[in-house]
Amino acid sequence: MAKRGVEEVVVVALEEKGGAMAVVVEEKEQKEENENEKEEEEAHPYAFHVSGPRNVAKPNWRDLINSSWKDTNYKRSVIACFIQAVYLLELDRQENRTVETALAPKWWMTFKYKLTQTLTDERDGSIFGAVLEWDQSAALADFVLIRPSGAPKAVLVLRGTLLKGPTIRRDIEDDLRFLAWESLKGSVRFKGALEALRTVAERYGSSNVCIAGHSLGAGFALQVGKALAKEGIFVDAHLFNPPSISIAMSLRNIGEKAGFAWKRLKSMLPSSSEPQADCDEEIKDNSLKSWLGNIYGDKASMGLKQWVPHLYVNNSDYICCHYTDPEGTTEENEANKENTSPTNGQVAAKLFVMSKGKQKFLEAHGLEQWWSDDLDLQLAINKSKLISRQLKSLYSLPASQVTKRQG
């Protein structure tokens, strides 16, 4: 009996030892799995240290003396990184990444910003935008005592079309909306972005807020920014590869060309007393517009003076390249003077154009090009016909004011 008791003790001891070994093996396997996930994250093509900018420094104490945010190249690169973060927020969601393995945070944390709000499409639950705010506590860790001059307190960033997973249907739906109507106001994303931008602008002041987007997101950013500008709220805007093609625009161009051709034809016909009367009416009309322009000139052009979005386009990108089209010939501009930009010397937008010769579409339309080291940008000096048309309502005299003044 005593011998059997000893054997039972030995068996129990071996079982306990085996259990301990099993726990050790399980912990080792978990550790290896975590290391593998970490290695996978480090090797992921969208990891910040793999595809992010090489020569863009993170904020440090030197920014207190000479802020990097005053450098237009630095500002463009960082804002482009913020937009990339929104793309990755949605990819992280689709791939069920954890806080430890998520790819998106590095794209804003590096520059001392934090995620305060995600904009979600109620139709499919996808993330299409985010609000990033200056993270003072993180900045203090690197002895950045105050927010560098030029750095926005809050940035609303909007992604473009993501041809992957459940969000593709809604993305394409909004793409087609713009293609058909050249407007995105009917989308739930427009409403969500407008509310978010208005909220942060009221909280921090419009001069401390920025809106940015890429591709379809740039289309939303332009129209949301324009909507707030009409309310007298002017925020900094940076639009990368904004869409420039639509059926509505093509039909409008055809109509304008037909109208111009008809005016040229009428000018070649013999004159009569009736056309002369029409001509007199037109002269009176133009005189009235000129008189009203002198009265309301400053007010009418206020939006244009204070809201000048920055557009970044690539000549090889057929989605956005039409922004580089000039306003037209001198004769066309004279014939449609009321539809063009103001003559006070102000520009409707800052248009930056990149020309690298012939490029593949995915490269020319990609976001990564805007933080690359070999970027060669030129500020377009010609007036863009498309920009003038899209922002025309910001400096046109409202019809109600004209009617009221005439009465």
mmCIF file of C-alpha atoms in Angstrom:
data_model
loop_
_atom_site.group_PDB
_atom_site.id
_atom_site.type_symbol
_atom_site.label_atom_id
_atom_site.label_comp_id
_atom_site.label_asym_id
_atom_site.label_seq_id
_atom_site.Cartn_x
_atom_site.Cartn_y
_atom_site.Cartn_z
ATOM 1 C CA MET A 1 0.000 0.000 0.000
ATOM 2 C CA ALA A 2 2.865 2.329 0.843
ATOM 3 C CA LYS A 3 4.541 1.525 -2.478
ATOM 4 C CA ARG A 4 1.315 2.283 -4.385
ATOM 5 C CA GLY A 5 1.013 5.641 -2.605
ATOM 6 C CA VAL A 6 4.498 6.603 -3.720
ATOM 7 C CA GLU A 7 3.633 5.700 -7.318
ATOM 8 C CA GLU A 8 0.530 7.909 -7.191
ATOM 9 C CA VAL A 9 2.607 10.836 -5.903
ATOM 10 C CA VAL A 10 5.076 10.371 -8.754
ATOM 11 C CA VAL A 11 2.262 10.275 -11.340
ATOM 12 C CA VAL A 12 0.723 13.463 -9.935
ATOM 13 C CA ALA A 13 4.119 15.170 -9.946
ATOM 14 C CA LEU A 14 4.702 14.156 -13.575
ATOM 15 C CA GLU A 15 1.243 15.443 -14.545
ATOM 16 C CA GLU A 16 1.916 18.782 -12.842
ATOM 17 C CA LYS A 17 5.266 19.016 -14.549
ATOM 18 C CA GLY A 18 3.640 18.209 -17.878
ATOM 19 C CA GLY A 19 1.040 20.919 -17.315
ATOM 20 C CA ALA A 20 3.758 23.422 -16.513
ATOM 21 C CA MET A 21 5.598 22.411 -19.666
ATOM 22 C CA ALA A 22 2.386 22.827 -21.671
ATOM 23 C CA VAL A 23 1.956 26.337 -20.294
ATOM 24 C CA VAL A 24 5.565 27.177 -21.198
ATOM 25 C CA VAL A 25 5.094 25.810 -24.716
ATOM 26 C CA GLU A 26 1.846 27.757 -25.143
ATOM 27 C CA GLU A 27 3.495 30.996 -23.979
ATOM 28 C CA LYS A 28 6.397 30.391 -26.348
ATOM 29 C CA GLU A 29 4.045 29.807 -29.262
ATOM 30 C CA GLN A 30 2.125 32.981 -28.412
ATOM 31 C CA LYS A 31 5.377 34.921 -28.251
ATOM 32 C CA GLU A 32 6.474 33.579 -31.618
ATOM 33 C CA GLU A 33 3.071 34.421 -33.094
ATOM 34 C CA ASN A 34 3.331 37.997 -31.814
ATOM 35 C CA GLU A 35 6.847 38.288 -33.202
ATOM 36 C CA ASN A 36 5.647 36.975 -36.542
ATOM 37 C CA GLU A 37 2.815 39.520 -36.572
ATOM 38 C CA LYS A 38 5.285 42.255 -35.700
ATOM 39 C CA GLU A 39 7.642 41.161 -38.473
ATOM 40 C CA GLU A 40 4.698 41.039 -40.869
ATOM 41 C CA GLU A 41 3.707 44.561 -39.830
ATOM 42 C CA GLU A 42 7.263 45.802 -40.255
ATOM 43 C CA ALA A 43 7.439 44.233 -43.712
ATOM 44 C CA HIS A 44 3.976 45.412 -44.763
ATOM 45 C CA PRO A 45 4.180 47.658 -47.839
ATOM 46 C CA TYR A 46 1.930 50.238 -46.160
ATOM 47 C CA ALA A 47 3.915 50.421 -42.920
ATOM 48 C CA PHE A 48 5.079 53.974 -42.271
ATOM 49 C CA HIS A 49 8.772 53.105 -42.162
ATOM 50 C CA VAL A 50 8.465 51.171 -45.431
ATOM 51 C CA SER A 51 6.496 53.530 -47.688
ATOM 52 C CA GLY A 52 6.373 56.760 -45.692
ATOM 53 C CA PRO A 53 8.479 59.857 -46.405
ATOM 54 C CA ARG A 54 12.228 59.515 -45.905
ATOM 55 C CA ASN A 55 13.312 63.100 -45.332
ATOM 56 C CA VAL A 56 10.394 64.554 -43.397
ATOM 57 C CA ALA A 57 11.451 65.108 -39.808
ATOM 58 C CA LYS A 58 9.090 64.669 -36.897
ATOM 59 C CA PRO A 59 8.483 67.748 -34.714
ATOM 60 C CA ASN A 60 11.245 68.661 -32.272
ATOM 61 C CA TRP A 61 12.388 71.599 -30.162
ATOM 62 C CA ARG A 62 13.873 73.323 -33.239
ATOM 63 C CA ASP A 63 10.341 73.939 -34.479
ATOM 64 C CA LEU A 64 9.944 76.463 -31.672
ATOM 65 C CA ILE A 65 12.570 78.598 -33.435
ATOM 66 C CA ASN A 66 11.828 77.834 -37.074
ATOM 67 C CA SER A 67 8.661 75.844 -37.683
ATOM 68 C CA SER A 68 8.828 73.143 -40.347
ATOM 69 C CA TRP A 69 5.137 73.724 -41.007
ATOM 70 C CA LYS A 70 6.001 77.020 -42.700
ATOM 71 C CA ASP A 71 7.729 74.995 -45.415
ATOM 72 C CA THR A 72 5.131 74.274 -48.111
ATOM 73 C CA ASN A 73 6.838 70.998 -49.069
ATOM 74 C CA TYR A 74 6.773 69.793 -45.460
ATOM 75 C CA LYS A 75 3.134 70.768 -45.027
ATOM 76 C CA ARG A 76 2.091 69.038 -48.255
ATOM 77 C CA SER A 77 3.968 65.854 -47.335
ATOM 78 C CA VAL A 78 2.553 65.606 -43.816
ATOM 79 C CA ILE A 79 -1.021 66.262 -44.926
ATOM 80 C CA ALA A 80 -0.661 63.595 -47.622
ATOM 81 C CA CYS A 81 0.476 61.201 -44.871
ATOM 82 C CA PHE A 82 -2.656 62.038 -42.880
ATOM 83 C CA ILE A 83 -4.807 61.069 -45.870
ATOM 84 C CA GLN A 84 -2.899 57.795 -46.201
ATOM 85 C CA ALA A 85 -3.784 57.122 -42.578
ATOM 86 C CA VAL A 86 -7.508 57.224 -43.437
ATOM 87 C CA TYR A 87 -7.045 54.658 -46.197
ATOM 88 C CA LEU A 88 -5.261 52.453 -43.653
ATOM 89 C CA LEU A 89 -7.924 52.988 -40.989
ATOM 90 C CA GLU A 90 -10.411 51.339 -43.321
ATOM 91 C CA LEU A 91 -7.964 48.566 -44.284
ATOM 92 C CA ASP A 92 -7.218 47.919 -40.609
ATOM 93 C CA ARG A 93 -10.951 47.620 -40.009
ATOM 94 C CA GLN A 94 -11.462 45.228 -42.903
ATOM 95 C CA GLU A 95 -8.517 43.044 -41.874
ATOM 96 C CA ASN A 96 -9.460 43.077 -38.161
ATOM 97 C CA ARG A 97 -6.115 44.438 -37.035
ATOM 98 C CA THR A 98 -5.612 45.032 -33.343
ATOM 99 C CA VAL A 99 -4.291 48.154 -31.648
ATOM 100 C CA GLU A 100 -0.839 46.544 -31.563
ATOM 101 C CA THR A 101 -0.787 45.572 -35.249
ATOM 102 C CA ALA A 102 -2.715 48.494 -36.798
ATOM 103 C CA LEU A 103 -0.894 50.277 -39.604
ATOM 104 C CA ALA A 104 -2.698 53.631 -39.524
ATOM 105 C CA PRO A 105 -1.570 55.217 -36.198
ATOM 106 C CA LYS A 106 2.080 55.642 -37.184
ATOM 107 C CA TRP A 107 1.020 57.922 -40.040
ATOM 108 C CA TRP A 108 -0.250 60.573 -37.618
ATOM 109 C CA MET A 109 1.566 59.817 -34.348
ATOM 110 C CA THR A 110 4.935 60.485 -35.991
ATOM 111 C CA PHE A 111 3.918 64.121 -36.435
ATOM 112 C CA LYS A 112 2.420 64.479 -32.933
ATOM 113 C CA TYR A 113 -1.244 64.237 -33.863
ATOM 114 C CA LYS A 114 -3.962 62.047 -32.405
ATOM 115 C CA LEU A 115 -7.159 60.536 -33.755
ATOM 116 C CA THR A 116 -10.229 62.174 -32.195
ATOM 117 C CA GLN A 117 -13.008 61.156 -34.588
ATOM 118 C CA THR A 118 -13.624 58.714 -37.408
ATOM 119 C CA LEU A 119 -16.242 59.423 -40.071
ATOM 120 C CA THR A 120 -18.217 56.293 -40.888
ATOM 121 C CA ASP A 121 -20.500 55.685 -43.849
ATOM 122 C CA GLU A 122 -23.811 54.607 -42.350
ATOM 123 C CA ARG A 123 -24.594 52.545 -45.455
ATOM 124 C CA ASP A 124 -21.798 49.992 -45.038
ATOM 125 C CA GLY A 125 -19.928 50.936 -41.852
ATOM 126 C CA SER A 126 -16.757 51.857 -43.752
ATOM 127 C CA ILE A 127 -14.420 54.617 -42.577
ATOM 128 C CA PHE A 128 -14.128 57.396 -45.159
ATOM 129 C CA GLY A 129 -12.643 60.194 -43.081
ATOM 130 C CA ALA A 130 -11.079 61.183 -39.791
ATOM 131 C CA VAL A 131 -10.384 64.202 -37.609
ATOM 132 C CA LEU A 132 -6.801 64.464 -36.368
ATOM 133 C CA GLU A 133 -5.856 66.972 -33.676
ATOM 134 C CA TRP A 134 -2.556 68.252 -32.331
ATOM 135 C CA ASP A 135 -1.401 66.036 -29.440
ATOM 136 C CA GLN A 136 0.293 68.338 -26.978
ATOM 137 C CA SER A 137 1.079 65.598 -24.461
ATOM 138 C CA ALA A 138 2.938 63.571 -27.104
ATOM 139 C CA ALA A 139 4.754 66.702 -28.247
ATOM 140 C CA LEU A 140 5.975 67.444 -24.729
ATOM 141 C CA ALA A 141 7.765 64.095 -24.691
ATOM 142 C CA ASP A 142 10.040 65.472 -27.425
ATOM 143 C CA PHE A 143 10.376 68.871 -25.713
ATOM 144 C CA VAL A 144 7.973 70.571 -28.128
ATOM 145 C CA LEU A 145 6.407 72.901 -25.588
ATOM 146 C CA ILE A 146 3.870 74.556 -27.886
ATOM 147 C CA ARG A 147 2.263 73.831 -31.219
ATOM 148 C CA PRO A 148 4.645 74.936 -34.019
ATOM 149 C CA SER A 149 3.594 77.968 -36.018
ATOM 150 C CA GLY A 150 1.598 76.922 -39.073
ATOM 151 C CA ALA A 151 0.626 73.519 -37.710
ATOM 152 C CA PRO A 152 -3.183 73.203 -37.696
ATOM 153 C CA LYS A 153 -4.952 72.374 -34.460
ATOM 154 C CA ALA A 154 -7.274 70.013 -36.325
ATOM 155 C CA VAL A 155 -7.270 68.385 -39.752
ATOM 156 C CA LEU A 156 -10.259 66.748 -41.430
ATOM 157 C CA VAL A 157 -8.936 64.180 -43.917
ATOM 158 C CA LEU A 158 -10.996 62.246 -46.470
ATOM 159 C CA ARG A 159 -9.890 59.222 -48.452
ATOM 160 C CA GLY A 160 -10.721 58.385 -52.034
ATOM 161 C CA THR A 161 -11.982 55.233 -53.711
ATOM 162 C CA LEU A 162 -10.786 51.983 -52.159
ATOM 163 C CA LEU A 163 -11.162 49.118 -54.604
ATOM 164 C CA LYS A 164 -11.284 46.455 -51.935
ATOM 165 C CA GLY A 165 -13.782 44.768 -49.678
ATOM 166 C CA PRO A 166 -17.265 45.925 -48.747
ATOM 167 C CA THR A 167 -16.638 49.646 -49.273
ATOM 168 C CA ILE A 168 -16.102 49.428 -53.037
ATOM 169 C CA ARG A 169 -19.819 49.610 -53.816
ATOM 170 C CA ARG A 170 -20.411 52.868 -51.945
ATOM 171 C CA ASP A 171 -17.164 54.392 -53.213
ATOM 172 C CA ILE A 172 -18.100 53.665 -56.828
ATOM 173 C CA GLU A 173 -21.624 54.954 -56.168
ATOM 174 C CA ASP A 174 -20.220 58.347 -55.174
ATOM 175 C CA ASP A 175 -17.762 58.262 -58.089
ATOM 176 C CA LEU A 176 -20.701 57.829 -60.465
ATOM 177 C CA ARG A 177 -22.603 60.566 -58.645
ATOM 178 C CA PHE A 178 -19.806 63.018 -59.400
ATOM 179 C CA LEU A 179 -19.405 61.715 -62.949
ATOM 180 C CA ALA A 180 -23.090 62.292 -63.687
ATOM 181 C CA TRP A 181 -23.777 65.543 -61.815
ATOM 182 C CA GLU A 182 -20.397 67.045 -60.881
ATOM 183 C CA SER A 183 -21.785 67.279 -57.361
ATOM 184 C CA LEU A 184 -21.518 65.159 -54.213
ATOM 185 C CA LYS A 185 -24.086 66.972 -52.084
ATOM 186 C CA GLY A 186 -26.539 64.082 -52.295
ATOM 187 C CA SER A 187 -24.131 61.697 -50.544
ATOM 188 C CA VAL A 188 -24.329 60.900 -46.835
ATOM 189 C CA ARG A 189 -20.566 61.413 -46.749
ATOM 190 C CA PHE A 190 -20.965 65.051 -47.764
ATOM 191 C CA LYS A 191 -23.294 65.684 -44.843
ATOM 192 C CA GLY A 192 -21.013 63.901 -42.369
ATOM 193 C CA ALA A 193 -17.902 65.737 -43.555
ATOM 194 C CA LEU A 194 -19.646 69.118 -43.495
ATOM 195 C CA GLU A 195 -20.859 68.630 -39.925
ATOM 196 C CA ALA A 196 -17.417 67.475 -38.764
ATOM 197 C CA LEU A 197 -15.621 70.410 -40.396
ATOM 198 C CA ARG A 198 -18.095 72.941 -39.047
ATOM 199 C CA THR A 199 -17.714 71.499 -35.536
ATOM 200 C CA VAL A 200 -13.911 71.727 -35.415
ATOM 201 C CA ALA A 201 -13.956 75.150 -37.079
ATOM 202 C CA GLU A 202 -16.275 76.453 -34.371
ATOM 203 C CA ARG A 203 -14.182 74.829 -31.648
ATOM 204 C CA TYR A 204 -10.712 75.959 -32.763
ATOM 205 C CA GLY A 205 -11.396 78.804 -35.176
ATOM 206 C CA SER A 206 -11.332 78.438 -38.963
ATOM 207 C CA SER A 207 -7.746 79.710 -39.242
ATOM 208 C CA ASN A 208 -6.563 76.741 -37.137
ATOM 209 C CA VAL A 209 -8.370 74.077 -39.159
ATOM 210 C CA CYS A 210 -7.494 72.297 -42.384
ATOM 211 C CA ILE A 211 -9.433 69.995 -44.719
ATOM 212 C CA ALA A 212 -7.713 67.618 -47.113
ATOM 213 C CA GLY A 213 -8.592 64.757 -49.424
ATOM 214 C CA HIS A 214 -7.354 62.558 -52.226
ATOM 215 C CA SER A 215 -9.205 61.613 -55.427
ATOM 216 C CA LEU A 216 -12.888 61.216 -54.520
ATOM 217 C CA GLY A 217 -12.018 62.553 -51.060
ATOM 218 C CA ALA A 218 -10.574 65.678 -52.703
ATOM 219 C CA GLY A 219 -13.883 66.140 -54.510
ATOM 220 C CA PHE A 220 -15.704 66.001 -51.184
ATOM 221 C CA ALA A 221 -13.152 68.328 -49.552
ATOM 222 C CA LEU A 222 -13.536 70.928 -52.301
ATOM 223 C CA GLN A 223 -17.323 70.965 -52.134
ATOM 224 C CA VAL A 224 -17.461 70.862 -48.321
ATOM 225 C CA GLY A 225 -14.905 73.659 -48.053
ATOM 226 C CA LYS A 226 -16.816 75.689 -50.618
ATOM 227 C CA ALA A 227 -20.079 75.175 -48.705
ATOM 228 C CA LEU A 228 -18.515 76.571 -45.522
ATOM 229 C CA ALA A 229 -16.880 79.427 -47.447
ATOM 230 C CA LYS A 230 -20.360 80.502 -48.531
ATOM 231 C CA GLU A 231 -21.196 80.772 -44.828
ATOM 232 C CA GLY A 232 -18.143 82.934 -44.239
ATOM 233 C CA ILE A 233 -16.058 80.130 -42.693
ATOM 234 C CA PHE A 234 -12.740 79.870 -44.554
ATOM 235 C CA VAL A 235 -10.478 76.910 -43.799
ATOM 236 C CA ASP A 236 -7.187 75.834 -45.323
ATOM 237 C CA ALA A 237 -7.766 73.195 -48.018
ATOM 238 C CA HIS A 238 -5.355 70.772 -49.700
ATOM 239 C CA LEU A 239 -6.745 68.652 -52.535
ATOM 240 C CA PHE A 240 -4.699 65.855 -54.100
ATOM 241 C CA ASN A 241 -5.697 64.491 -57.542
ATOM 242 C CA PRO A 242 -9.217 65.988 -57.379
ATOM 243 C CA PRO A 243 -11.670 64.635 -59.979
ATOM 244 C CA SER A 244 -12.082 66.890 -62.994
ATOM 245 C CA ILE A 245 -14.210 64.893 -65.420
ATOM 246 C CA SER A 246 -17.985 64.589 -65.519
ATOM 247 C CA ILE A 247 -20.779 64.201 -68.024
ATOM 248 C CA ALA A 248 -22.342 67.442 -66.785
ATOM 249 C CA MET A 249 -19.108 69.322 -67.429
ATOM 250 C CA SER A 250 -18.794 67.850 -70.928
ATOM 251 C CA LEU A 251 -22.363 68.852 -71.813
ATOM 252 C CA ARG A 252 -21.755 72.331 -70.416
ATOM 253 C CA ASN A 253 -18.609 72.688 -72.527
ATOM 254 C CA ILE A 254 -20.539 71.676 -75.630
ATOM 255 C CA GLY A 255 -23.239 74.218 -74.798
ATOM 256 C CA GLU A 256 -20.685 76.986 -74.238
ATOM 257 C CA LYS A 257 -18.954 76.265 -77.532
ATOM 258 C CA ALA A 258 -22.283 76.219 -79.366
ATOM 259 C CA GLY A 259 -23.266 79.525 -77.749
ATOM 260 C CA PHE A 260 -19.951 81.108 -78.675
ATOM 261 C CA ALA A 261 -20.284 79.889 -82.265
ATOM 262 C CA TRP A 262 -23.809 81.327 -82.464
ATOM 263 C CA LYS A 263 -22.608 84.728 -81.212
ATOM 264 C CA ARG A 264 -19.865 84.744 -83.817
ATOM 265 C CA LEU A 265 -22.402 83.852 -86.502
ATOM 266 C CA LYS A 266 -24.778 86.627 -85.399
ATOM 267 C CA SER A 267 -21.955 89.158 -85.514
ATOM 268 C CA MET A 268 -21.382 88.276 -89.169
ATOM 269 C CA LEU A 269 -25.033 88.828 -90.165
ATOM 270 C CA PRO A 270 -26.271 92.177 -91.558
ATOM 271 C CA SER A 271 -27.412 94.530 -88.809
ATOM 272 C CA SER A 272 -30.986 95.839 -88.497
ATOM 273 C CA SER A 273 -32.863 98.105 -86.152
ATOM 274 C CA GLU A 274 -34.118 95.226 -84.008
ATOM 275 C CA PRO A 275 -30.684 93.707 -83.342
ATOM 276 C CA GLN A 276 -29.432 97.203 -82.659
ATOM 277 C CA ALA A 277 -32.055 97.545 -79.945
ATOM 278 C CA ASP A 278 -30.950 94.237 -78.482
ATOM 279 C CA CYS A 279 -27.401 95.495 -78.561
ATOM 280 C CA ASP A 280 -28.413 98.648 -76.702
ATOM 281 C CA GLU A 281 -30.153 96.535 -74.082
ATOM 282 C CA GLU A 282 -26.998 94.438 -73.717
ATOM 283 C CA ILE A 283 -24.892 97.564 -73.238
ATOM 284 C CA LYS A 284 -27.323 98.786 -70.540
ATOM 285 C CA ASP A 285 -27.187 95.347 -68.964
ATOM 286 C CA ASN A 286 -23.405 95.408 -68.867
ATOM 287 C CA SER A 287 -23.418 98.939 -67.472
ATOM 288 C CA LEU A 288 -25.762 97.842 -64.693
ATOM 289 C CA LYS A 289 -23.549 94.857 -63.890
ATOM 290 C CA SER A 290 -20.512 97.120 -63.826
ATOM 291 C CA TRP A 291 -22.314 99.589 -61.534
ATOM 292 C CA LEU A 292 -23.412 96.807 -59.183
ATOM 293 C CA GLY A 293 -19.921 95.365 -59.280
ATOM 294 C CA ASN A 294 -18.483 98.669 -58.074
ATOM 295 C CA ILE A 295 -20.962 98.741 -55.214
ATOM 296 C CA TYR A 296 -20.706 95.078 -54.186
ATOM 297 C CA GLY A 297 -17.239 94.351 -55.527
ATOM 298 C CA ASP A 298 -15.509 93.842 -52.200
ATOM 299 C CA LYS A 299 -18.356 91.796 -50.765
ATOM 300 C CA ALA A 300 -18.776 89.717 -53.889
ATOM 301 C CA SER A 301 -15.119 88.773 -54.015
ATOM 302 C CA MET A 302 -14.731 88.284 -50.268
ATOM 303 C CA GLY A 303 -15.011 84.497 -50.493
ATOM 304 C CA LEU A 304 -12.413 84.320 -53.235
ATOM 305 C CA LYS A 305 -9.954 86.499 -51.361
ATOM 306 C CA GLN A 306 -10.194 84.522 -48.151
ATOM 307 C CA TRP A 307 -10.667 80.964 -49.400
ATOM 308 C CA VAL A 308 -7.964 79.813 -51.799
ATOM 309 C CA PRO A 309 -7.700 75.999 -51.882
ATOM 310 C CA HIS A 310 -4.461 74.261 -52.831
ATOM 311 C CA LEU A 311 -4.811 71.731 -55.665
ATOM 312 C CA TYR A 312 -2.142 69.162 -56.540
ATOM 313 C CA VAL A 313 -2.511 67.538 -59.946
ATOM 314 C CA ASN A 314 -0.435 65.314 -62.229
ATOM 315 C CA ASN A 315 -0.544 65.909 -65.970
ATOM 316 C CA SER A 316 -0.510 62.149 -66.614
ATOM 317 C CA ASP A 317 -3.574 61.561 -64.429
ATOM 318 C CA TYR A 318 -6.613 61.725 -66.697
ATOM 319 C CA ILE A 319 -8.925 62.075 -63.653
ATOM 320 C CA CYS A 320 -7.516 65.426 -62.539
ATOM 321 C CA CYS A 321 -5.516 66.743 -65.537
ATOM 322 C CA HIS A 322 -8.359 68.961 -66.821
ATOM 323 C CA TYR A 323 -7.646 71.402 -64.004
ATOM 324 C CA THR A 324 -4.664 72.559 -66.050
ATOM 325 C CA ASP A 325 -6.864 73.638 -68.958
ATOM 326 C CA PRO A 326 -6.697 77.438 -69.335
ATOM 327 C CA GLU A 327 -9.835 79.548 -69.298
ATOM 328 C CA GLY A 328 -9.844 79.793 -73.084
ATOM 329 C CA THR A 329 -9.057 82.263 -75.822
ATOM 330 C CA THR A 330 -9.294 85.999 -75.304
ATOM 331 C CA GLU A 331 -12.360 86.142 -77.533
ATOM 332 C CA GLU A 332 -14.149 83.445 -75.505
ATOM 333 C CA ASN A 333 -13.324 85.195 -72.262
ATOM 334 C CA GLU A 334 -14.628 88.504 -73.575
ATOM 335 C CA ALA A 335 -17.824 86.832 -74.799
ATOM 336 C CA ASN A 336 -18.388 85.160 -71.405
ATOM 337 C CA LYS A 337 -16.890 87.759 -69.121
ATOM 338 C CA GLU A 338 -19.601 87.363 -66.496
ATOM 339 C CA ASN A 339 -18.772 83.646 -66.137
ATOM 340 C CA THR A 340 -15.049 83.988 -65.571
ATOM 341 C CA SER A 341 -12.973 84.869 -62.552
ATOM 342 C CA PRO A 342 -12.842 88.403 -61.198
ATOM 343 C CA THR A 343 -10.595 90.970 -62.805
ATOM 344 C CA ASN A 344 -9.146 92.172 -59.514
ATOM 345 C CA GLY A 345 -5.981 90.092 -59.917
ATOM 346 C CA GLN A 346 -7.014 87.457 -57.390
ATOM 347 C CA VAL A 347 -6.577 83.784 -58.246
ATOM 348 C CA ALA A 348 -9.269 81.219 -57.567
ATOM 349 C CA ALA A 349 -6.849 78.591 -56.227
ATOM 350 C CA LYS A 350 -3.199 77.651 -55.962
ATOM 351 C CA LEU A 351 -2.712 74.969 -58.579
ATOM 352 C CA PHE A 352 0.445 72.861 -58.279
ATOM 353 C CA VAL A 353 1.218 70.705 -61.301
ATOM 354 C CA MET A 354 3.641 67.808 -61.484
ATOM 355 C CA SER A 355 4.976 66.729 -64.867
ATOM 356 C CA LYS A 356 7.199 63.665 -65.083
ATOM 357 C CA GLY A 357 6.562 62.807 -68.677
ATOM 358 C CA LYS A 358 4.447 59.797 -69.485
ATOM 359 C CA GLN A 359 3.435 57.814 -66.394
ATOM 360 C CA LYS A 360 1.161 54.890 -65.716
ATOM 361 C CA PHE A 361 -2.233 55.893 -64.348
ATOM 362 C CA LEU A 362 -1.846 54.232 -60.928
ATOM 363 C CA GLU A 363 1.464 56.022 -60.431
ATOM 364 C CA ALA A 364 0.146 59.386 -61.616
ATOM 365 C CA HIS A 365 -3.003 59.115 -59.499
ATOM 366 C CA GLY A 366 -1.319 57.649 -56.428
ATOM 367 C CA LEU A 367 -1.002 59.461 -53.117
ATOM 368 C CA GLU A 368 2.565 58.369 -52.386
ATOM 369 C CA GLN A 369 3.994 60.686 -55.070
ATOM 370 C CA TRP A 370 3.103 63.732 -52.990
ATOM 371 C CA TRP A 371 5.631 62.960 -50.236
ATOM 372 C CA SER A 372 8.365 61.563 -52.508
ATOM 373 C CA ASP A 373 11.847 63.101 -52.413
ATOM 374 C CA ASP A 374 12.141 63.716 -56.174
ATOM 375 C CA LEU A 375 8.939 65.716 -56.462
ATOM 376 C CA ASP A 376 9.133 68.541 -58.981
ATOM 377 C CA LEU A 377 6.147 70.866 -58.652
ATOM 378 C CA GLN A 378 5.306 74.003 -60.565
ATOM 379 C CA LEU A 379 2.764 76.610 -59.541
ATOM 380 C CA ALA A 380 0.540 77.065 -62.579
ATOM 381 C CA ILE A 381 0.426 80.676 -63.732
ATOM 382 C CA ASN A 382 -2.480 80.257 -66.140
ATOM 383 C CA LYS A 383 -6.028 80.667 -64.903
ATOM 384 C CA SER A 384 -7.839 77.343 -64.756
ATOM 385 C CA LYS A 385 -11.204 77.316 -66.489
ATOM 386 C CA LEU A 386 -12.460 74.478 -64.282
ATOM 387 C CA ILE A 387 -11.421 76.144 -61.007
ATOM 388 C CA SER A 388 -13.034 79.418 -62.020
ATOM 389 C CA ARG A 389 -16.252 77.596 -62.850
ATOM 390 C CA GLN A 390 -16.338 75.607 -59.616
ATOM 391 C CA LEU A 391 -15.629 78.598 -57.385
ATOM 392 C CA LYS A 392 -17.643 81.109 -59.414
ATOM 393 C CA SER A 393 -20.492 81.219 -56.899
ATOM 394 C CA LEU A 394 -18.109 82.490 -54.199
ATOM 395 C CA TYR A 395 -17.539 85.762 -55.999
ATOM 396 C CA SER A 396 -20.664 86.121 -58.155
ATOM 397 C CA LEU A 397 -23.218 88.698 -57.116
ATOM 398 C CA PRO A 398 -26.292 86.845 -55.803
ATOM 399 C CA ALA A 399 -29.410 87.295 -57.923
ATOM 400 C CA SER A 400 -31.386 88.342 -54.858
ATOM 401 C CA GLN A 401 -29.036 91.261 -54.295
ATOM 402 C CA VAL A 402 -29.330 92.327 -57.931
ATOM 403 C CA THR A 403 -33.148 92.212 -57.757
ATOM 404 C CA LYS A 404 -33.213 94.083 -54.481
ATOM 405 C CA ARG A 405 -30.893 96.770 -55.804
ATOM 406 C CA GLN A 406 -32.892 97.210 -58.978
ATOM 407 C CA GLY A 407 -36.107 97.626 -56.955
#
